[in-house]
């Protein structure tokens, strides 16, 4: 029974940690979108659709800076 509580505690602490990262401002996300669009134009999208590439690239940049990922590419 104590193993169940241990696992539950670890899961809870992992989800709490993820929520502690700040949410990036829309302006910052749009800056990363423009940056990633330039990368896509210069280097290609590695076979991904442009939206999939942009989302991956934006989230990579946000992760590096310590922000929560976004769920979709802002328009």
GROMACS .gro file of C-alpha atoms in nm:
model
   75
    1UNK     CA    1   0.000   0.000   0.000
    2UNK     CA    2   0.283   0.242   0.075
    3UNK     CA    3   0.415   0.187  -0.281
    4UNK     CA    4   0.088   0.319  -0.421
    5UNK     CA    5   0.123   0.633  -0.209
    6UNK     CA    6   0.484   0.673  -0.314
    7UNK     CA    7   0.395   0.648  -0.683
    8UNK     CA    8   0.098   0.882  -0.637
    9UNK     CA    9   0.324   1.133  -0.462
   10UNK     CA   10   0.582   1.119  -0.740
   11UNK     CA   11   0.317   1.169  -1.007
   12UNK     CA   12   0.167   1.462  -0.817
   13UNK     CA   13   0.506   1.627  -0.764
   14UNK     CA   14   0.595   1.585  -1.131
   15UNK     CA   15   0.273   1.750  -1.247
   16UNK     CA   16   0.313   2.027  -0.991
   17UNK     CA   17   0.668   2.098  -1.112
   18UNK     CA   18   0.550   2.129  -1.473
   19UNK     CA   19   0.288   2.385  -1.371
   20UNK     CA   20   0.545   2.598  -1.186
   21UNK     CA   21   0.708   2.715  -1.507
   22UNK     CA   22   0.577   3.056  -1.612
   23UNK     CA   23   0.356   3.108  -1.915
   24UNK     CA   24   0.527   3.311  -2.186
   25UNK     CA   25   0.370   3.634  -2.304
   26UNK     CA   26   0.197   3.633  -2.640
   27UNK     CA   27   0.454   3.882  -2.768
   28UNK     CA   28   0.740   3.646  -2.682
   29UNK     CA   29   0.565   3.352  -2.847
   30UNK     CA   30   0.510   3.562  -3.159
   31UNK     CA   31   0.880   3.656  -3.162
   32UNK     CA   32   0.972   3.288  -3.149
   33UNK     CA   33   0.719   3.219  -3.426
   34UNK     CA   34   0.888   3.477  -3.651
   35UNK     CA   35   1.231   3.335  -3.565
   36UNK     CA   36   1.118   2.979  -3.634
   37UNK     CA   37   0.953   3.084  -3.963
   38UNK     CA   38   1.288   3.229  -4.074
   39UNK     CA   39   1.461   2.904  -3.980
   40UNK     CA   40   1.203   2.705  -4.176
   41UNK     CA   41   1.257   2.926  -4.480
   42UNK     CA   42   1.636   2.903  -4.460
   43UNK     CA   43   1.684   2.543  -4.351
   44UNK     CA   44   1.357   2.364  -4.435
   45UNK     CA   45   1.112   2.188  -4.207
   46UNK     CA   46   1.270   1.840  -4.195
   47UNK     CA   47   0.967   1.691  -4.370
   48UNK     CA   48   0.714   1.835  -4.123
   49UNK     CA   49   0.422   2.056  -4.217
   50UNK     CA   50   0.497   2.422  -4.149
   51UNK     CA   51   0.256   2.436  -3.852
   52UNK     CA   52   0.405   2.122  -3.695
   53UNK     CA   53   0.756   2.257  -3.743
   54UNK     CA   54   0.666   2.596  -3.597
   55UNK     CA   55   0.498   2.441  -3.293
   56UNK     CA   56   0.796   2.216  -3.227
   57UNK     CA   57   1.045   2.499  -3.275
   58UNK     CA   58   0.850   2.746  -3.057
   59UNK     CA   59   0.816   2.491  -2.777
   60UNK     CA   60   1.185   2.409  -2.799
   61UNK     CA   61   1.274   2.776  -2.755
   62UNK     CA   62   1.023   2.816  -2.471
   63UNK     CA   63   1.166   2.510  -2.296
   64UNK     CA   64   1.519   2.649  -2.321
   65UNK     CA   65   1.401   2.971  -2.158
   66UNK     CA   66   1.205   2.788  -1.886
   67UNK     CA   67   0.850   2.857  -2.005
   68UNK     CA   68   0.555   2.624  -2.041
   69UNK     CA   69   0.494   2.490  -2.393
   70UNK     CA   70   0.207   2.615  -2.608
   71UNK     CA   71  -0.056   2.383  -2.750
   72UNK     CA   72  -0.095   2.556  -3.085
   73UNK     CA   73   0.080   2.805  -3.311
   74UNK     CA   74  -0.055   3.156  -3.244
   75UNK     CA   75  -0.212   3.337  -3.538
   0.00000   0.00000   0.00000
